[in-house]
Coordinates of C-alpha atoms and ligand atoms in Angstrom, one line a residue:
X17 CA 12.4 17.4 -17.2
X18 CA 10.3 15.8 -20.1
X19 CA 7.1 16.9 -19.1
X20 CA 5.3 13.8 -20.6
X21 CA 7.1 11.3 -18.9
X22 CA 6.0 13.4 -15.1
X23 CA 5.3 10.5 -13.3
X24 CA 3.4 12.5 -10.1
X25 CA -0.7 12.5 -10.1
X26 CA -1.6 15.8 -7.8
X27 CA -5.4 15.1 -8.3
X28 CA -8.3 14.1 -6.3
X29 CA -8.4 10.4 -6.2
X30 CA -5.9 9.5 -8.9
X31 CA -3.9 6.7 -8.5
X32 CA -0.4 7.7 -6.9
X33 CA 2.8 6.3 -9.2
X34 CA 3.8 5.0 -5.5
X35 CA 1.4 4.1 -3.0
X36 CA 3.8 4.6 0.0
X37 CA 3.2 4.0 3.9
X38 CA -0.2 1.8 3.4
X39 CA 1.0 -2.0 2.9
X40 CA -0.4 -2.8 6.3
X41 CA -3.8 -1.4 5.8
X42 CA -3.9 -3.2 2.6
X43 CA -2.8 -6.5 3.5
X44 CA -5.7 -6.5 6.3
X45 CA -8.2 -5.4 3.9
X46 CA -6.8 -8.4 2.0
X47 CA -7.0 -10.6 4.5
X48 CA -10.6 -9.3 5.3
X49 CA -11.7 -10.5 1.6
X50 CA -10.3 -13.5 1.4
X51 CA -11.7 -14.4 4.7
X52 CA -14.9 -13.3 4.1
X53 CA -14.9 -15.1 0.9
X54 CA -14.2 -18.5 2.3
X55 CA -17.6 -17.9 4.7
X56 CA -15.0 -16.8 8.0
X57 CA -15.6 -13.7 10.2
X58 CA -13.6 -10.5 9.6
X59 CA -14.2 -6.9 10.4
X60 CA -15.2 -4.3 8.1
X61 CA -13.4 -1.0 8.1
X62 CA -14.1 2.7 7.9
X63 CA -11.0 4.3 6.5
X64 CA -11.0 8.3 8.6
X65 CA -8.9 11.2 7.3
X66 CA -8.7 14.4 6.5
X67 CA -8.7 15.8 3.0
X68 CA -6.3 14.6 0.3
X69 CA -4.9 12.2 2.3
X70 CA -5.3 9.1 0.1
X71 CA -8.6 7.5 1.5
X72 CA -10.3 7.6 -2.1
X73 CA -7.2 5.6 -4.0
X74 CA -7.0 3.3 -0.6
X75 CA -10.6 2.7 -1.4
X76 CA -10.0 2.0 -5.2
X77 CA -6.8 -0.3 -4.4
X78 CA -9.3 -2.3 -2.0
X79 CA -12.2 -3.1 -4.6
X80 CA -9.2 -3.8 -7.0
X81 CA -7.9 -6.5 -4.3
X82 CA -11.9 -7.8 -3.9
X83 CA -12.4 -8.1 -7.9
X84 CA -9.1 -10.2 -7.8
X85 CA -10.5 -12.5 -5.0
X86 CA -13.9 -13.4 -6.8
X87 CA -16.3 -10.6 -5.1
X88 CA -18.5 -8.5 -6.6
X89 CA -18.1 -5.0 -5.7
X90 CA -19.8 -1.9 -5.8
X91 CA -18.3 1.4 -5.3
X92 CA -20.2 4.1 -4.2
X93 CA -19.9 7.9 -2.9
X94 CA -22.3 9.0 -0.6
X95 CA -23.7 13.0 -1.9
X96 CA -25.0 15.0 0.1
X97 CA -28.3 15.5 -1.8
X98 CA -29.1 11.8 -2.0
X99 CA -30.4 9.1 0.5
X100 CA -28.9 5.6 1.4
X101 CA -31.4 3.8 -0.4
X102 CA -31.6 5.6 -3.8
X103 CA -27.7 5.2 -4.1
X104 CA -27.5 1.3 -3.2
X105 CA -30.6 0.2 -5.3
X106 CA -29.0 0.4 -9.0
X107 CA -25.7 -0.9 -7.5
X108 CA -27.4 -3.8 -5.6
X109 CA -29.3 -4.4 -9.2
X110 CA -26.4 -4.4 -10.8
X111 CA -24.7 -7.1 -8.1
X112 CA -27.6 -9.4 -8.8
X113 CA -27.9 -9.1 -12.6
X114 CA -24.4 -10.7 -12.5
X115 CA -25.8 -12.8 -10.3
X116 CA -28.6 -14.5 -12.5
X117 CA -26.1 -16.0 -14.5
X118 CA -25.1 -18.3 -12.2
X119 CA -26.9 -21.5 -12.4
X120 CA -26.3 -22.5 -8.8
X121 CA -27.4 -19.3 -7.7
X122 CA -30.7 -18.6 -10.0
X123 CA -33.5 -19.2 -7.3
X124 CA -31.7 -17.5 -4.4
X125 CA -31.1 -14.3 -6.5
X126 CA -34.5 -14.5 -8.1
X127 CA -35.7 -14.3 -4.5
X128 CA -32.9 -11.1 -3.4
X129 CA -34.8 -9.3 -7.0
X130 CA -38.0 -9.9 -5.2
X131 CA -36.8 -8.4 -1.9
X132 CA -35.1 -5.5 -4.2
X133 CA -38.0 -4.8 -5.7
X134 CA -39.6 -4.8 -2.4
X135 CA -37.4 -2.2 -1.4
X136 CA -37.6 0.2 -4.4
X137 CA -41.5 0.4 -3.5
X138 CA -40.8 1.1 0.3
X139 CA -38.5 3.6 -0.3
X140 CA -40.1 5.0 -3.7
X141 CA -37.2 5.1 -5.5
X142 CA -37.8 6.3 -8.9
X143 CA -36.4 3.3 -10.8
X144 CA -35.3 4.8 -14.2
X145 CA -33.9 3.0 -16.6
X146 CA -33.3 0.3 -14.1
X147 CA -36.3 -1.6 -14.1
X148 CA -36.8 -4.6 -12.2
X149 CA -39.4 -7.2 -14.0
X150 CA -40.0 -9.4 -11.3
X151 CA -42.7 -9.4 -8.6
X152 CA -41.9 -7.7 -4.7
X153 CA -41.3 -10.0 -2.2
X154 CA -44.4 -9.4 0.7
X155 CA -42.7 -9.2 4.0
X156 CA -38.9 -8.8 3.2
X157 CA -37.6 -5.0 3.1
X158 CA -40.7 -3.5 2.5
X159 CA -41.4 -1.6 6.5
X160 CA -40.0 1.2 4.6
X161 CA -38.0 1.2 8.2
X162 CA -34.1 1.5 6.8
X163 CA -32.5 -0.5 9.7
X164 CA -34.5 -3.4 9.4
X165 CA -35.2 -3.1 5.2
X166 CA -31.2 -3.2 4.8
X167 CA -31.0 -6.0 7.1
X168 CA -33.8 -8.1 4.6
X169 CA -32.3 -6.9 1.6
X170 CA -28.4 -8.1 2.6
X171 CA -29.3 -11.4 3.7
X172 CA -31.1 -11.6 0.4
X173 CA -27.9 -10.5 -1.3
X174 CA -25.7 -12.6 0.8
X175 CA -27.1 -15.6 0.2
X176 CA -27.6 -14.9 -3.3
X177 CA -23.8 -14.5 -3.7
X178 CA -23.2 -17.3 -0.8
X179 CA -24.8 -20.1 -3.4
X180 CA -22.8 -18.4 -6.2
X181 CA -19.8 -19.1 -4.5
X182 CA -19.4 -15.7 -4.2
X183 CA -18.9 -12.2 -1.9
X184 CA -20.0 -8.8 -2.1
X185 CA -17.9 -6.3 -1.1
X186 CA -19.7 -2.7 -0.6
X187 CA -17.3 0.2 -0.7
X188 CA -18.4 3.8 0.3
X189 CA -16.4 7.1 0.1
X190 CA -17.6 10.2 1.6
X191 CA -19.7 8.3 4.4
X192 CA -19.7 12.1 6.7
X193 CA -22.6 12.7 4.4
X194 CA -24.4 9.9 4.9
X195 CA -27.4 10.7 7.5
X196 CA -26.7 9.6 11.2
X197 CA -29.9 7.1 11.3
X198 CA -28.2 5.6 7.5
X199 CA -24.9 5.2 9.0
X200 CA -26.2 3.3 12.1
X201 CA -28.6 1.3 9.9
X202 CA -25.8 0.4 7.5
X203 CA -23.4 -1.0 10.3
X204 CA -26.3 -2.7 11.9
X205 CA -27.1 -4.5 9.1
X206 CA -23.3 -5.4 8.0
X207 CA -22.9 -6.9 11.6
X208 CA -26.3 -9.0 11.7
X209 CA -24.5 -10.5 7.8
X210 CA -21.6 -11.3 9.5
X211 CA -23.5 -12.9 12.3
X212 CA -24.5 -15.3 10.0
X213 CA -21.7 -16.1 7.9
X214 CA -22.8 -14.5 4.8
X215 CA -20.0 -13.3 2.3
X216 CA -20.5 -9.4 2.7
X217 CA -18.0 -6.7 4.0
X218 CA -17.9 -3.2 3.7
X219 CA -15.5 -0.4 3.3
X220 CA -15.8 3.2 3.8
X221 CA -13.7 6.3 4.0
X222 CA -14.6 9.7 5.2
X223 CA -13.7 12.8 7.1
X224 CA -12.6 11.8 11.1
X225 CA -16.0 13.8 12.2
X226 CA -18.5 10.6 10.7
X227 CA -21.2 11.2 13.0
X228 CA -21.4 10.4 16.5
X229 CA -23.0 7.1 16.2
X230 CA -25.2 5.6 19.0
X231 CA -27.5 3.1 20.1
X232 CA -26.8 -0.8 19.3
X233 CA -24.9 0.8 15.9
X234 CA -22.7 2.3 18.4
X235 CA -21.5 -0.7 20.5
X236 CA -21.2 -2.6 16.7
X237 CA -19.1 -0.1 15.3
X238 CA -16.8 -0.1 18.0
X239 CA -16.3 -3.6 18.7
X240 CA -16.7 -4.8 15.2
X241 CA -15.4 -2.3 12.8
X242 CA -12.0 -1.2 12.4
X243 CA -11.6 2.8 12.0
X244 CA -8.1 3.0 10.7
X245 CA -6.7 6.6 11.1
X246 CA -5.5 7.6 7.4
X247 CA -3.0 10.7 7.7
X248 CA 0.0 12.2 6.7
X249 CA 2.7 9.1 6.1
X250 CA 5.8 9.4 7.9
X251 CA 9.6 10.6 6.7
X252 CA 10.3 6.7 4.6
X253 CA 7.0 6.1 3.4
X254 CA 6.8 9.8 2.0
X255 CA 10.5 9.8 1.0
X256 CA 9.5 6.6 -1.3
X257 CA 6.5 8.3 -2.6
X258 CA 9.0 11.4 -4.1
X259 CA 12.3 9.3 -4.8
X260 CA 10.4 5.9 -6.6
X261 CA 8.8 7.2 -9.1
X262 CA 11.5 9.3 -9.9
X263 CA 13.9 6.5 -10.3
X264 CA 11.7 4.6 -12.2
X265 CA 11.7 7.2 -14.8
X266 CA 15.3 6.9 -14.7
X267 CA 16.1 10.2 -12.9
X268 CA 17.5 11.2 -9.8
X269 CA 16.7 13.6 -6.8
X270 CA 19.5 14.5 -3.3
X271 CA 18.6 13.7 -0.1
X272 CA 18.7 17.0 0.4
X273 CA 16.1 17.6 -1.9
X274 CA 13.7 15.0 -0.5
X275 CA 13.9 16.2 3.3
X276 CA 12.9 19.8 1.9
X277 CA 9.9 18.6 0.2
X278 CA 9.0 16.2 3.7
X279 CA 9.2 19.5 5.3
X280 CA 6.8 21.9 3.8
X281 CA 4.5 19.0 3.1
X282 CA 4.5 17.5 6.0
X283 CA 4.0 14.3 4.4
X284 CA 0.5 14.9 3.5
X285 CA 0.0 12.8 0.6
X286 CA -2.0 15.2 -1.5
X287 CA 0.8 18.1 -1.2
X288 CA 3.8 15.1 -1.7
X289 CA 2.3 15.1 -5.4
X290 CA 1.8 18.5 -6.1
X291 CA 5.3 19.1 -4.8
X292 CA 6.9 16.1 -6.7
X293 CA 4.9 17.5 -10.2
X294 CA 6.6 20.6 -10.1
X295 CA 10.0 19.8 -9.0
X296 CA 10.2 17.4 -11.8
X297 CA 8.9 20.2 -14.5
X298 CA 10.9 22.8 -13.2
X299 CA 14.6 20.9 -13.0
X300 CA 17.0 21.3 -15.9
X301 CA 19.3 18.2 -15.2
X302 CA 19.2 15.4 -12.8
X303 CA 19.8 14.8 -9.8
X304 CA 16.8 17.3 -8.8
X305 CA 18.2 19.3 -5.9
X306 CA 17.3 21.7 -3.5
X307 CA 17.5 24.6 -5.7
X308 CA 14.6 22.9 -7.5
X309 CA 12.6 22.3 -4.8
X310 CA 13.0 25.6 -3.7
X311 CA 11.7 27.3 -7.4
X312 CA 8.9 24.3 -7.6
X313 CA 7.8 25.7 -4.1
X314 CA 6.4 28.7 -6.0
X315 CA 4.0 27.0 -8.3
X316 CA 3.0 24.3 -5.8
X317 CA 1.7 26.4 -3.4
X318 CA -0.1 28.7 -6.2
X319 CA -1.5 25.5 -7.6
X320 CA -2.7 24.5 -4.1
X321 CA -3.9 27.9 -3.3
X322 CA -5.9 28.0 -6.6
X323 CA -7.3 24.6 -6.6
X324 CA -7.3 22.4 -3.5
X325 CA -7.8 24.9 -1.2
X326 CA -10.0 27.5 -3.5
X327 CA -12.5 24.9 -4.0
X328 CA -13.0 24.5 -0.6
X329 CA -12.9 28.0 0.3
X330 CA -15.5 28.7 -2.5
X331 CA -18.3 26.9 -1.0
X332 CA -18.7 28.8 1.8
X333 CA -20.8 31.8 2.4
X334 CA -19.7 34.9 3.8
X335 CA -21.1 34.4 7.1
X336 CA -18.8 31.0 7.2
X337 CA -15.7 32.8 5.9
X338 CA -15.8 35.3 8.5
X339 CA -15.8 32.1 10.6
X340 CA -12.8 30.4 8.9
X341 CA -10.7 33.6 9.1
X342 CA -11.7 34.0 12.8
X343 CA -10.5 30.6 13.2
X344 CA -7.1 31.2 11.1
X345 CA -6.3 34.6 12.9
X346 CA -5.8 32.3 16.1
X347 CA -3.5 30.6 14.7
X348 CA -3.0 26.8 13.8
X349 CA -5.8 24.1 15.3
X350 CA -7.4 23.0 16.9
X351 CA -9.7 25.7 18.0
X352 CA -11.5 26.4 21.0
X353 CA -15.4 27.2 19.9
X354 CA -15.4 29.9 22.7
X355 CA -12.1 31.3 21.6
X356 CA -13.5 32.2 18.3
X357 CA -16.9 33.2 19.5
X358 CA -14.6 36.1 21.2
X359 CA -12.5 36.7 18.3
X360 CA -15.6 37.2 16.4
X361 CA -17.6 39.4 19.5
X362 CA -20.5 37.2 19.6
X363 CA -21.8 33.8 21.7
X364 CA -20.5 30.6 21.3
X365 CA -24.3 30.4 21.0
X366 CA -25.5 32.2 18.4
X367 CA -22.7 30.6 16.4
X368 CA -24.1 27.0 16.8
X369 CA -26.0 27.1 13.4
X370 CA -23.0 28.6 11.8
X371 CA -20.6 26.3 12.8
X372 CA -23.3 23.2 12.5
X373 CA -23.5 24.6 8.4
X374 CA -19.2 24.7 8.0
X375 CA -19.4 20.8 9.4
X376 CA -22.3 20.1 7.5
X377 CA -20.2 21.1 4.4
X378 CA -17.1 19.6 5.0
X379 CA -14.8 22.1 5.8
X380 CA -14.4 21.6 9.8
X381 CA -14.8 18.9 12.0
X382 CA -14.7 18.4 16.0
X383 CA -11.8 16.8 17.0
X384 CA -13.3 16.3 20.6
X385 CA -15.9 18.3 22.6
X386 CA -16.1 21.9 22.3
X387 CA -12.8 21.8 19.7
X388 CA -12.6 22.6 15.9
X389 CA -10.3 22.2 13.4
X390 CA -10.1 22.4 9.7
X391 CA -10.5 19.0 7.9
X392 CA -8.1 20.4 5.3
X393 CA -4.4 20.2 5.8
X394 CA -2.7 23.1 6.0
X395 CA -5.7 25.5 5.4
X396 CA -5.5 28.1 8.1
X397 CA -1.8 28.6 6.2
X398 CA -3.8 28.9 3.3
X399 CA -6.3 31.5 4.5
X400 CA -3.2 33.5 6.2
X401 CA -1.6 33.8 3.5
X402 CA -4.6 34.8 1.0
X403 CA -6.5 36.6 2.8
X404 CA -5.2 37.8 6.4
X405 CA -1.7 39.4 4.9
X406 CA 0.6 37.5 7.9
X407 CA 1.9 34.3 6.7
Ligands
ATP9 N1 0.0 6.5 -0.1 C1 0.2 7.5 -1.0 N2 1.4 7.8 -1.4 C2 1.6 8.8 -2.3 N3 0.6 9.6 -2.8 C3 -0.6 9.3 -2.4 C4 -0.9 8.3 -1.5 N4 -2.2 8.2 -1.2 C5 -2.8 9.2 -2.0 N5 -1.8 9.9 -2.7 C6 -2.1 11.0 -3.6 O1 -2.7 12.0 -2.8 C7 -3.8 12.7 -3.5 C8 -5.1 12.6 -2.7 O2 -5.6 11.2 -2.7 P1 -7.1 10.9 -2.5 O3 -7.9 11.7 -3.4 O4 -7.3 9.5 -2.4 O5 -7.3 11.6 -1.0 P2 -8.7 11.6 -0.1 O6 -8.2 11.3 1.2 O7 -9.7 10.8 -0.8 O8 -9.1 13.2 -0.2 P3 -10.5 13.8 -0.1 O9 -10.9 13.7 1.4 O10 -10.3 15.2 -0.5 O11 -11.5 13.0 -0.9 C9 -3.8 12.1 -4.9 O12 -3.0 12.9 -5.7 C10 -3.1 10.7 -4.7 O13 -2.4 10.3 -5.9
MG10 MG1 -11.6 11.2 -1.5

């Protein structure tokens, strides 16, 4: 087919031309914001998942839905080289320079610069081009103590937005990197805003391994957050993904054709793309049919094995491949950490840094106690197949 008019989007984080299997997730986030807005309680989620399946677009679609209902967002993804408090101060500037406009709201958000400003000294955040030109505020977020600055520096923002007749809604992707003590402080302090009525919610997303939390952020986070569970989508939702935005092009794909592309994807949403990209280049006439899917195979999983899972692959060292392969020689996850301790001859010990580092990075997770799988779908496939000669 017409390779302009392709309607799939195999790519990190671009918008899907069907966003299949998610309308409940997005009608509570909905919900959530328009609560929120009108000063009730609602909980504020952290989206889990493994890789590429759809947690950064769910993300995007949510601060679409909070722009519609009069918040203020800000949309941030946590690196691993940066801390907390460097990454929300431009945003939070940002939040309250839209602020100042607001006549109801001047003295409130003149007082949430102060506090800002406050911050930017406790924290010494090198403040760039974003400057702030107003005195700090002595007392409010200036401990230099995360938990109990971000607590200060929300309420400040809060009611800031409250007298503006408006919300904030704080959306963060990648939250696995964010530090343990950030994480904790971050839900504390969402919680304490919610406590008193004030128009702020957060969203994040990340890998299922988001560290342990504990403590009072602990007890929060499980009564008062949601942790939606964001995986593969199931035989409709991934057979509307394919066969939609096919007909909406006008075009046509067999059943047949559909059930082969659930199968070797699994319905990982990442893979339904790739998968619909190529079957739609490579067919001659529609309907697409199995014979399509079955020469589109060939340059999906080449395409997969050269980018999704490459990239991933790439950033280890050889020490952690070794690892990786020792985990993909025992076949599919999860993992036993003692079972590939022996497949590698050593301790489960002296493996701790080792596998502490591969977390650390990204690439596996622990399931439960003891257990490790690959955060990536499908990778021990992928290393099989590149690099262990037994598909
Ligand atoms: N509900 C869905 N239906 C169909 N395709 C989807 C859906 N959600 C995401 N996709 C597609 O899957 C791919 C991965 O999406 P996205 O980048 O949001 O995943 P992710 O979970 O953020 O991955 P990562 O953990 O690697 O950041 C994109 O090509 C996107 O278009
Ligand atoms: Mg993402």
């Amino acid at each position: 087919m017409d390779e302009i008019r392709n309607p799939f989007a195999p790519s990190a984080g671009s918008q899907p031309p069907e966003l299949a299997g998610r309308d409940d997730l997005i009608r509570s986030a909905e919900i959530a914001i328009q609560r929120i807005l009108r000063g009730k309680h609602d909980r504020s989620q952290i989206l889990l998942g493994l890789r590429g399946t759809g947690k950064t677009v769910l993300l995007n679609k949510i601060e679409n839905i909070a722009l519609d209902n009069d918040h203020m967002t800000s949309f941030v993804e946590a690196p691993d080289d940066r801390n907390l408090a460097e990454l929300l101060y431009p945003k939070i500037h940002q939040v309250l320079r839209k602020l100042s406009f607001v006549e109801d709201a001047k003295t409130k958000t003149h007082a949430a610069l102060r506090s800002l400003r406050s911050f930017a000294g406790a924290f010494k955040i090198t403040v760039g081009d974003v400057s702030i030109s107003v005195d700090p505020q002595p007392g409010s977020a200036d401990s230099g103590i995360l938990e109990y600055d971000l607590i200060d520096l929300f309420f400040a923002v809060g009611e800031a937005a409250q007298s503006a007749g408006r919300a904030w809604t704080l959306l963060i992707d990648e939250v696995q990197y964010l530090s343990k003590p950030e994480l904790s402080a971050l839900i504390v302090a969402i919680h304490r805003m919610n406590q008193k009525g004030l128009p702020i919610l957060f969203f994040g997303a990340g890998l299922p391994q988001i560290a342990a939390l504990s403590g009072e952020a602990k007890s929060y986070a499980e009564r008062l957050f949601l942790f939606p569970k964001i995986g593969a989508l199931n035989d409709s939702a991934a057979a509307a993904a394919i066969r939609l935005p096919i007909e909406d092009e006008e075009e046509s794909i067999t059943n047949d054709a559909v059930a082969d592309i659930i199968k070797v994807t699994e319905g990982y949403p990442y893979f339904l793309q790739e998968w619909g990209f190529q079957v739609w280049n490579i067919a001659q006439t529609s309907p697409f049919t199995r014979t399509d899917v079955k020469d589109a195979s060939i340059n999906a999983l080449r395409r997969l094995d050269e980018g999704f899972f490459r990239v991933r692959y790439d950033r280890l060292t050889p020490k952690e491949r070794e690892y990786v392969l020792a985990m993909a020689e025992l076949g599919d996850g999860p993992y036993k950490s003692s079972d590939i301790a022996d497949q590698l001859g050593e301790s489960v010990n002296t493996l701790g840094p080792r596998r502490a580092k591969i977390i650390h990075k990204g690439m596996i997770y622990s399931p439960e106690h003891g257990d490790v799988d690959f955060t990536v779908p499908m990778f021990a496939s992928y290393l099989r197949r590149n690099f262990l000669d037994k598909a």
